[in-house]
Amino acid sequence: MLESKLHTVVYQVKYQEQISMIYEQYQNTVKPYVAQLEVMENEFPVEILNEVRSIMSHIAKCYETDDENIIEININKANSHMKRCILDCYKYLCLAYSDFYKEFIHTYRFTDLTVIDNGEFWSKLCKTVAKAKQQLIVAKEKENMVEDVEEAYTEFENAYIEYHKIHQLIENSYEHLIKLKRKTFWKVATSILAWVIPIVLSIVLFLLQ
């Protein structure tokens, strides 16, 4: 009697391995992506949270029955929600990296970025941004064409990879960027002083006459 209440069928190796793989995907993929989003956007997107809840709900249902068909259905559903969860992570991270890039361009709008690494940094950044934008367009077009959004998974994954490259390029160049910004500041400050001082002197001399 006690054994039937424990629903031991789900403890078979084949089911435990599948459930373990789902947990590993959450631990090794979803959690790091969500951590990135929380740092960059200061939020845990509701869509991702809902997918995680659905995953856990389907896994829990596997432990409530000894019907192998129901167990397999719920494991498949959990896997499907996991794929959608990762897909949502890709979408949100693309947006987060896009915002990061826009903020970067705004911050360094008065800085000549073409001088970093003899122009290599700016050239790579422009090419990567163009590629990332194009890949995201492809992903969205694919999403609109298919009935199941999961079919656009690979396209969004590729878009995420390109946007992540943008983030890495900028992060890896911050030491050069800070030095360049300081140079630009003093250059602008010197130019302003060179323009202001003669005017001030002219006014002072005029008043002393």
XYZ file of C-alpha atoms in Angstrom:
209
model
C 0.000 0.000 0.000
C 2.765 2.379 0.981
C 4.662 1.583 -2.218
C 1.738 2.616 -4.457
C 1.444 5.938 -2.652
C 5.111 6.643 -3.297
C 4.613 6.205 -7.064
C 7.928 4.422 -7.660
C 7.683 4.168 -11.471
C 9.160 7.661 -11.952
C 12.298 6.508 -10.107
C 13.258 4.258 -12.995
C 16.678 5.193 -14.400
C 15.332 6.286 -17.806
C 12.955 8.837 -16.216
C 15.433 10.049 -13.606
C 18.021 10.667 -16.318
C 15.555 12.753 -18.342
C 14.457 14.748 -15.295
C 18.104 15.231 -14.288
C 18.882 16.644 -17.744
C 16.080 19.190 -17.345
C 17.468 20.286 -13.973
C 20.972 20.525 -15.483
C 19.680 22.781 -18.269
C 18.079 25.029 -15.682
C 21.212 25.101 -13.523
C 23.789 25.487 -16.298
C 21.892 27.563 -18.870
C 18.802 29.325 -17.522
C 20.268 30.467 -14.186
C 23.367 32.136 -15.715
C 21.213 33.856 -18.366
C 18.758 35.104 -15.744
C 21.672 36.301 -13.585
C 22.929 38.346 -16.569
C 19.491 39.859 -17.049
C 19.164 40.709 -13.359
C 22.538 42.492 -13.416
C 21.890 44.352 -16.686
C 18.151 45.060 -16.400
C 17.577 44.633 -12.648
C 14.639 42.287 -13.237
C 13.575 38.641 -13.558
C 11.300 38.672 -16.635
C 7.811 37.344 -15.873
C 7.703 35.265 -19.071
C 10.806 33.341 -18.027
C 9.494 32.901 -14.489
C 6.220 31.487 -15.833
C 8.098 28.969 -17.985
C 10.153 27.863 -14.960
C 6.947 27.376 -12.965
C 5.481 25.279 -15.777
C 8.641 23.138 -15.930
C 8.518 22.421 -12.197
C 4.778 21.769 -12.337
C 5.151 19.085 -15.036
C 8.041 17.450 -13.193
C 5.971 17.382 -9.993
C 3.148 15.636 -11.863
C 5.552 12.818 -12.772
C 5.818 11.977 -9.076
C 2.027 11.842 -8.648
C 1.389 8.825 -10.881
C 2.605 5.369 -11.837
C 1.201 5.682 -15.357
C 4.249 5.654 -17.638
C 2.322 7.361 -20.439
C 1.447 10.313 -18.173
C 5.032 10.489 -16.907
C 6.398 10.606 -20.468
C 3.841 13.238 -21.514
C 4.813 15.477 -18.585
C 8.548 15.033 -19.157
C 8.042 15.995 -22.813
C 6.012 19.037 -21.759
C 8.698 20.022 -19.250
C 11.313 19.776 -22.006
C 9.159 21.912 -24.278
C 8.793 24.598 -21.593
C 12.551 24.458 -20.970
C 13.206 25.169 -24.643
C 10.740 28.077 -24.549
C 12.365 29.307 -21.347
C 15.808 29.409 -22.981
C 14.244 30.994 -26.070
C 12.813 33.794 -23.902
C 16.264 34.226 -22.333
C 17.734 34.713 -25.812
C 15.079 37.309 -26.677
C 15.525 39.305 -23.471
C 19.319 39.156 -23.640
C 19.291 40.440 -27.224
C 17.275 43.434 -26.037
C 19.517 43.933 -22.993
C 22.692 43.880 -25.106
C 21.076 46.210 -27.641
C 20.274 48.702 -24.854
C 23.824 48.288 -23.527
C 25.225 49.171 -26.963
C 22.954 52.225 -27.322
C 23.980 53.467 -23.873
C 27.636 52.935 -24.779
C 27.284 54.969 -27.997
C 25.541 57.760 -26.065
C 28.218 57.793 -23.338
C 31.071 58.017 -25.858
C 29.288 60.218 -28.411
C 32.008 62.910 -28.155
C 34.873 60.397 -28.321
C 36.618 59.374 -31.535
C 36.253 55.593 -31.275
C 38.001 55.028 -34.604
C 41.444 55.555 -33.035
C 41.202 52.504 -30.732
C 43.399 49.624 -31.951
C 44.109 51.569 -35.138
C 40.450 51.472 -36.109
C 40.050 47.699 -35.547
C 37.708 48.101 -32.566
C 35.247 50.381 -34.362
C 35.352 48.309 -37.541
C 34.657 45.039 -35.660
C 31.944 46.670 -33.563
C 30.074 48.084 -36.573
C 30.240 44.775 -38.433
C 29.085 42.795 -35.385
C 26.215 45.184 -34.676
C 25.042 44.954 -38.295
C 25.260 41.152 -38.214
C 23.409 40.942 -34.878
C 20.586 43.196 -36.078
C 20.222 41.215 -39.307
C 20.165 37.893 -37.441
C 17.493 39.183 -35.050
C 15.371 40.236 -38.034
C 15.769 36.731 -39.497
C 14.746 35.209 -36.163
C 11.639 37.382 -35.873
C 10.652 36.666 -39.464
C 11.027 32.930 -38.826
C 8.955 33.267 -35.633
C 6.131 34.909 -37.612
C 6.238 32.208 -40.284
C 6.056 29.081 -38.093
C 3.178 27.784 -35.985
C 5.409 26.714 -33.113
C 7.825 29.379 -31.849
C 10.266 26.610 -30.899
C 11.028 26.228 -34.604
C 12.711 29.654 -34.477
C 14.924 28.544 -31.552
C 18.168 28.240 -33.556
C 17.700 31.649 -35.195
C 17.238 33.389 -31.829
C 20.201 31.474 -30.424
C 22.368 32.792 -33.277
C 21.072 36.326 -32.690
C 21.973 36.033 -29.008
C 25.493 34.861 -29.923
C 26.037 37.937 -32.129
C 24.663 40.380 -29.552
C 26.816 38.765 -26.886
C 29.865 39.451 -29.103
C 28.948 43.169 -29.046
C 28.923 43.106 -25.255
C 32.295 41.311 -25.132
C 33.914 43.694 -27.631
C 32.926 46.711 -25.542
C 33.764 45.118 -22.186
C 37.214 44.048 -23.425
C 37.988 47.580 -24.654
C 37.054 49.573 -21.540
C 40.661 50.203 -20.477
C 41.393 51.844 -23.838
C 38.040 53.641 -23.799
C 38.614 55.239 -20.385
C 42.060 56.495 -21.424
C 40.664 57.809 -24.691
C 37.795 59.570 -22.935
C 40.234 61.321 -20.600
C 42.332 62.422 -23.578
C 39.222 63.689 -25.344
C 38.131 65.588 -22.223
C 41.455 67.408 -21.873
C 41.593 68.085 -25.604
C 38.108 69.643 -25.549
C 38.882 71.514 -22.320
C 42.108 72.920 -23.821
C 40.277 73.976 -26.979
C 37.595 75.753 -24.961
C 40.183 77.515 -22.810
C 42.137 78.547 -25.903
C 38.940 80.112 -27.234
C 37.661 81.632 -23.959
C 40.881 83.133 -22.552
C 41.533 85.566 -25.452
C 37.923 86.749 -25.283
C 38.151 87.335 -21.510
C 41.471 89.170 -21.918
C 39.992 91.336 -24.675
C 37.060 92.283 -22.463
C 39.360 93.044 -19.497
C 41.663 95.184 -21.659
C 38.670 97.012 -23.099
C 37.337 97.800 -19.610
C 40.745 99.033 -18.451
C 41.002 101.551 -21.272
